mmCIF file of C-alpha atoms in Angstrom:
data_model
loop_
_atom_site.group_PDB
_atom_site.id
_atom_site.type_symbol
_atom_site.label_atom_id
_atom_site.label_comp_id
_atom_site.label_asym_id
_atom_site.label_seq_id
_atom_site.Cartn_x
_atom_site.Cartn_y
_atom_site.Cartn_z
ATOM 1 C CA UNK A 32 7.827 48.064 -52.862
ATOM 2 C CA UNK A 33 4.175 47.172 -52.297
ATOM 3 C CA UNK A 34 4.849 43.590 -53.273
ATOM 4 C CA UNK A 35 7.660 43.405 -50.687
ATOM 5 C CA UNK A 36 5.360 44.742 -47.980
ATOM 6 C CA UNK A 37 2.657 42.232 -48.912
ATOM 7 C CA UNK A 38 5.160 39.330 -48.902
ATOM 8 C CA UNK A 39 6.598 40.441 -45.576
ATOM 9 C CA UNK A 40 3.085 40.660 -44.085
ATOM 10 C CA UNK A 41 2.212 37.191 -45.355
ATOM 11 C CA UNK A 42 5.445 35.817 -43.853
ATOM 12 C CA UNK A 43 4.773 37.490 -40.500
ATOM 13 C CA UNK A 44 1.188 36.234 -40.420
ATOM 14 C CA UNK A 45 2.396 32.714 -41.318
ATOM 15 C CA UNK A 46 5.030 32.803 -38.588
ATOM 16 C CA UNK A 47 2.509 33.959 -35.987
ATOM 17 C CA UNK A 48 -0.005 31.266 -37.004
ATOM 18 C CA UNK A 49 2.720 28.627 -37.003
ATOM 19 C CA UNK A 50 3.852 29.677 -33.521
ATOM 20 C CA UNK A 51 0.253 29.610 -32.271
ATOM 21 C CA UNK A 52 -0.302 26.102 -33.639
ATOM 22 C CA UNK A 53 2.979 24.924 -32.162
ATOM 23 C CA UNK A 54 2.158 26.385 -28.734
ATOM 24 C CA UNK A 55 -1.348 24.900 -28.627
ATOM 25 C CA UNK A 56 -0.004 21.487 -29.649
ATOM 26 C CA UNK A 57 3.058 21.284 -27.391
ATOM 27 C CA UNK A 58 2.104 23.257 -24.273
ATOM 28 C CA UNK A 59 -0.609 20.824 -23.057
ATOM 29 C CA UNK A 60 1.815 17.917 -23.487
ATOM 30 C CA UNK A 61 4.404 19.709 -21.364
ATOM 31 C CA UNK A 62 1.837 20.458 -18.628
ATOM 32 C CA UNK A 63 0.551 16.855 -18.549
ATOM 33 C CA UNK A 64 4.118 15.523 -18.352
ATOM 34 C CA UNK A 65 4.722 17.840 -15.394
ATOM 35 C CA UNK A 66 1.577 16.532 -13.665
ATOM 36 C CA UNK A 67 2.749 12.943 -14.194
ATOM 37 C CA UNK A 68 6.158 13.641 -12.681
ATOM 38 C CA UNK A 69 4.521 15.364 -9.701
ATOM 39 C CA UNK A 70 2.207 12.409 -9.087
ATOM 40 C CA UNK A 71 5.048 9.879 -9.298
ATOM 41 C CA UNK A 72 7.188 11.994 -6.981
ATOM 42 C CA UNK A 73 4.407 12.286 -4.405
ATOM 43 C CA UNK A 74 3.713 8.537 -4.539
ATOM 44 C CA UNK A 75 7.395 7.709 -4.088
ATOM 45 C CA UNK A 76 7.629 10.098 -1.119
ATOM 46 C CA UNK A 77 4.610 8.475 0.584
ATOM 47 C CA UNK A 78 6.126 5.038 0.040
ATOM 48 C CA UNK A 79 9.485 6.090 1.497
ATOM 49 C CA UNK A 80 7.863 7.580 4.599
ATOM 50 C CA UNK A 81 5.648 4.543 5.277
ATOM 51 C CA UNK A 82 7.211 1.658 7.172
ATOM 52 C CA UNK A 83 6.194 -0.941 9.715
ATOM 53 C CA UNK A 84 7.850 -3.944 11.334
ATOM 54 C CA UNK A 85 6.532 -7.318 12.374
ATOM 55 C CA UNK A 86 7.598 -7.504 16.020
ATOM 56 C CA UNK A 87 6.027 -10.763 17.224
ATOM 57 C CA UNK A 88 4.146 -13.805 15.941
ATOM 58 C CA UNK A 89 2.183 -16.511 17.715
ATOM 59 C CA UNK A 90 0.250 -19.635 16.932
ATOM 60 C CA UNK A 91 -0.757 -22.388 19.309
ATOM 61 C CA UNK A 92 -1.763 -24.684 16.480
ATOM 62 C CA UNK A 93 -5.162 -25.216 15.016
ATOM 63 C CA UNK A 94 -6.108 -22.314 12.776
ATOM 64 C CA UNK A 95 -5.378 -19.289 14.958
ATOM 65 C CA UNK A 96 -2.530 -16.899 14.159
ATOM 66 C CA UNK A 97 -1.617 -13.646 15.857
ATOM 67 C CA UNK A 98 0.893 -11.139 14.493
ATOM 68 C CA UNK A 99 1.926 -7.862 16.135
ATOM 69 C CA UNK A 100 3.206 -5.031 13.953
ATOM 70 C CA UNK A 101 4.625 -1.617 14.894
ATOM 71 C CA UNK A 102 4.425 1.516 12.743
ATOM 72 C CA UNK A 103 8.047 2.691 12.539
ATOM 73 C CA UNK A 104 7.727 5.050 9.554
ATOM 74 C CA UNK A 105 7.220 8.794 9.444
ATOM 75 C CA UNK A 106 3.574 8.581 8.303
ATOM 76 C CA UNK A 107 0.535 7.492 10.165
ATOM 77 C CA UNK A 108 -1.538 4.900 8.314
ATOM 78 C CA UNK A 109 -5.295 5.238 8.051
ATOM 79 C CA UNK A 110 -7.567 2.428 9.215
ATOM 80 C CA UNK A 111 -9.070 2.441 5.729
ATOM 81 C CA UNK A 112 -5.633 1.514 4.318
ATOM 82 C CA UNK A 113 -5.396 -1.282 6.890
ATOM 83 C CA UNK A 114 -8.837 -2.585 5.959
ATOM 84 C CA UNK A 115 -8.036 -2.736 2.218
ATOM 85 C CA UNK A 116 -4.593 -4.252 2.807
ATOM 86 C CA UNK A 117 -3.753 -7.753 1.661
ATOM 87 C CA UNK A 118 -2.810 -10.451 4.130
ATOM 88 C CA UNK A 119 -1.286 -13.618 2.717
ATOM 89 C CA UNK A 120 -1.079 -16.660 4.947
ATOM 90 C CA UNK A 121 0.656 -19.906 4.120
ATOM 91 C CA UNK A 122 0.302 -23.004 6.282
ATOM 92 C CA UNK A 123 2.432 -25.862 5.105
ATOM 93 C CA UNK A 124 1.782 -26.191 1.371
ATOM 94 C CA UNK A 125 -1.468 -24.150 1.397
ATOM 95 C CA UNK A 126 -1.337 -20.436 0.708
ATOM 96 C CA UNK A 127 -4.133 -17.898 0.476
ATOM 97 C CA UNK A 128 -5.127 -14.245 0.543
ATOM 98 C CA UNK A 129 -7.250 -12.986 3.412
ATOM 99 C CA UNK A 130 -9.414 -9.874 3.384
ATOM 100 C CA UNK A 131 -10.438 -7.714 6.344
ATOM 101 C CA UNK A 132 -13.536 -8.366 8.439
ATOM 102 C CA UNK A 133 -14.091 -6.694 11.839
ATOM 103 C CA UNK A 134 -15.967 -9.788 13.022
ATOM 104 C CA UNK A 135 -13.210 -12.209 12.059
ATOM 105 C CA UNK A 136 -15.257 -14.341 9.630
ATOM 106 C CA UNK A 137 -13.732 -17.444 8.053
ATOM 107 C CA UNK A 138 -10.915 -16.581 5.669
ATOM 108 C CA UNK A 139 -10.423 -13.018 6.942
ATOM 109 C CA UNK A 140 -8.264 -11.060 9.363
ATOM 110 C CA UNK A 141 -9.184 -8.481 11.988
ATOM 111 C CA UNK A 142 -7.222 -5.825 13.875
ATOM 112 C CA UNK A 143 -7.014 -5.497 17.594
ATOM 113 C CA UNK A 144 -7.311 -2.733 18.649
ATOM 114 C CA UNK A 145 -8.870 -0.708 15.852
ATOM 115 C CA UNK A 146 -7.282 2.734 16.219
ATOM 116 C CA UNK A 147 -9.954 4.994 17.761
ATOM 117 C CA UNK A 148 -8.781 8.120 15.926
ATOM 118 C CA UNK A 149 -8.857 6.376 12.539
ATOM 119 C CA UNK A 150 -5.081 6.217 12.172
ATOM 120 C CA UNK A 151 -2.311 3.744 13.026
ATOM 121 C CA UNK A 152 0.044 6.348 14.488
ATOM 122 C CA UNK A 153 3.835 6.205 14.486
ATOM 123 C CA UNK A 154 5.005 4.036 17.390
ATOM 124 C CA UNK A 155 1.676 2.222 17.886
ATOM 125 C CA UNK A 156 1.488 -1.561 17.820
ATOM 126 C CA UNK A 157 -1.319 -3.276 15.939
ATOM 127 C CA UNK A 158 -2.353 -6.905 16.385
ATOM 128 C CA UNK A 159 -3.558 -8.884 13.390
ATOM 129 C CA UNK A 160 -5.727 -11.789 14.444
ATOM 130 C CA UNK A 161 -6.582 -14.643 12.062
ATOM 131 C CA UNK A 162 -8.863 -17.523 12.984
ATOM 132 C CA UNK A 163 -10.715 -20.255 11.093
ATOM 133 C CA UNK A 164 -8.766 -19.767 7.880
ATOM 134 C CA UNK A 165 -10.463 -22.627 6.087
ATOM 135 C CA UNK A 166 -7.034 -24.257 5.726
ATOM 136 C CA UNK A 167 -5.763 -27.383 7.400
ATOM 137 C CA UNK A 168 -4.832 -26.892 11.077
ATOM 138 C CA UNK A 169 -1.266 -25.902 11.909
ATOM 139 C CA UNK A 170 0.775 -28.836 13.170
ATOM 140 C CA UNK A 171 4.182 -29.114 14.844
ATOM 141 C CA UNK A 172 6.363 -29.515 11.742
ATOM 142 C CA UNK A 173 4.659 -26.955 9.484
ATOM 143 C CA UNK A 174 5.999 -23.520 8.652
ATOM 144 C CA UNK A 175 3.589 -20.577 8.708
ATOM 145 C CA UNK A 176 4.254 -17.738 6.236
ATOM 146 C CA UNK A 177 2.636 -14.351 6.846
ATOM 147 C CA UNK A 178 2.764 -11.292 4.567
ATOM 148 C CA UNK A 179 1.053 -7.954 5.176
ATOM 149 C CA UNK A 180 0.836 -5.589 2.185
ATOM 150 C CA UNK A 181 -0.425 -2.010 2.365
ATOM 151 C CA UNK A 182 -2.222 -0.460 -0.633
ATOM 152 C CA UNK A 183 0.892 1.563 -1.544
ATOM 153 C CA UNK A 184 2.741 -1.794 -1.917
ATOM 154 C CA UNK A 185 4.853 -1.522 1.245
ATOM 155 C CA UNK A 186 4.961 -5.067 2.616
ATOM 156 C CA UNK A 187 6.590 -7.159 5.315
ATOM 157 C CA UNK A 188 6.843 -10.934 5.577
ATOM 158 C CA UNK A 189 7.764 -13.408 8.250
ATOM 159 C CA UNK A 190 7.875 -17.183 8.599
ATOM 160 C CA UNK A 191 7.435 -18.971 11.897
ATOM 161 C CA UNK A 192 6.193 -22.242 13.325
ATOM 162 C CA UNK A 193 4.081 -23.604 16.139
ATOM 163 C CA UNK A 194 5.110 -22.146 19.520
#
């Protein structure tokens, strides 16, 4: 009888220790998987609510390009996101990436107007102005390709020619 009690106690202690080891090994993995799914879900929601349209384009030749875009999504876009966005410009067979510069330095783009409250609100129109790209001047028969990409990978593209 004493041997049965000792064996039962050893089995119970083993089961409790095994359960404790199993819980400490698996529970953190379950929590981290839940965090990952939450992050992916939040990112997808932000991407779905963010949208903008290119409403007008203009170039008179040379190296100046103007593009007007309207925020038509459900989220306002911060000026920081605009400043770290990628602008790709193709003129004829040349294609390049332009970064942001408020002064409009060579090979950059600037916004006009810069939203005063720090956000590109829903319904507002933003002008992207590009000058002195460092590329060959735009001529009559060349096609200009413009792509604007936000940091969350929402992008819009348009092709146009000299007007």
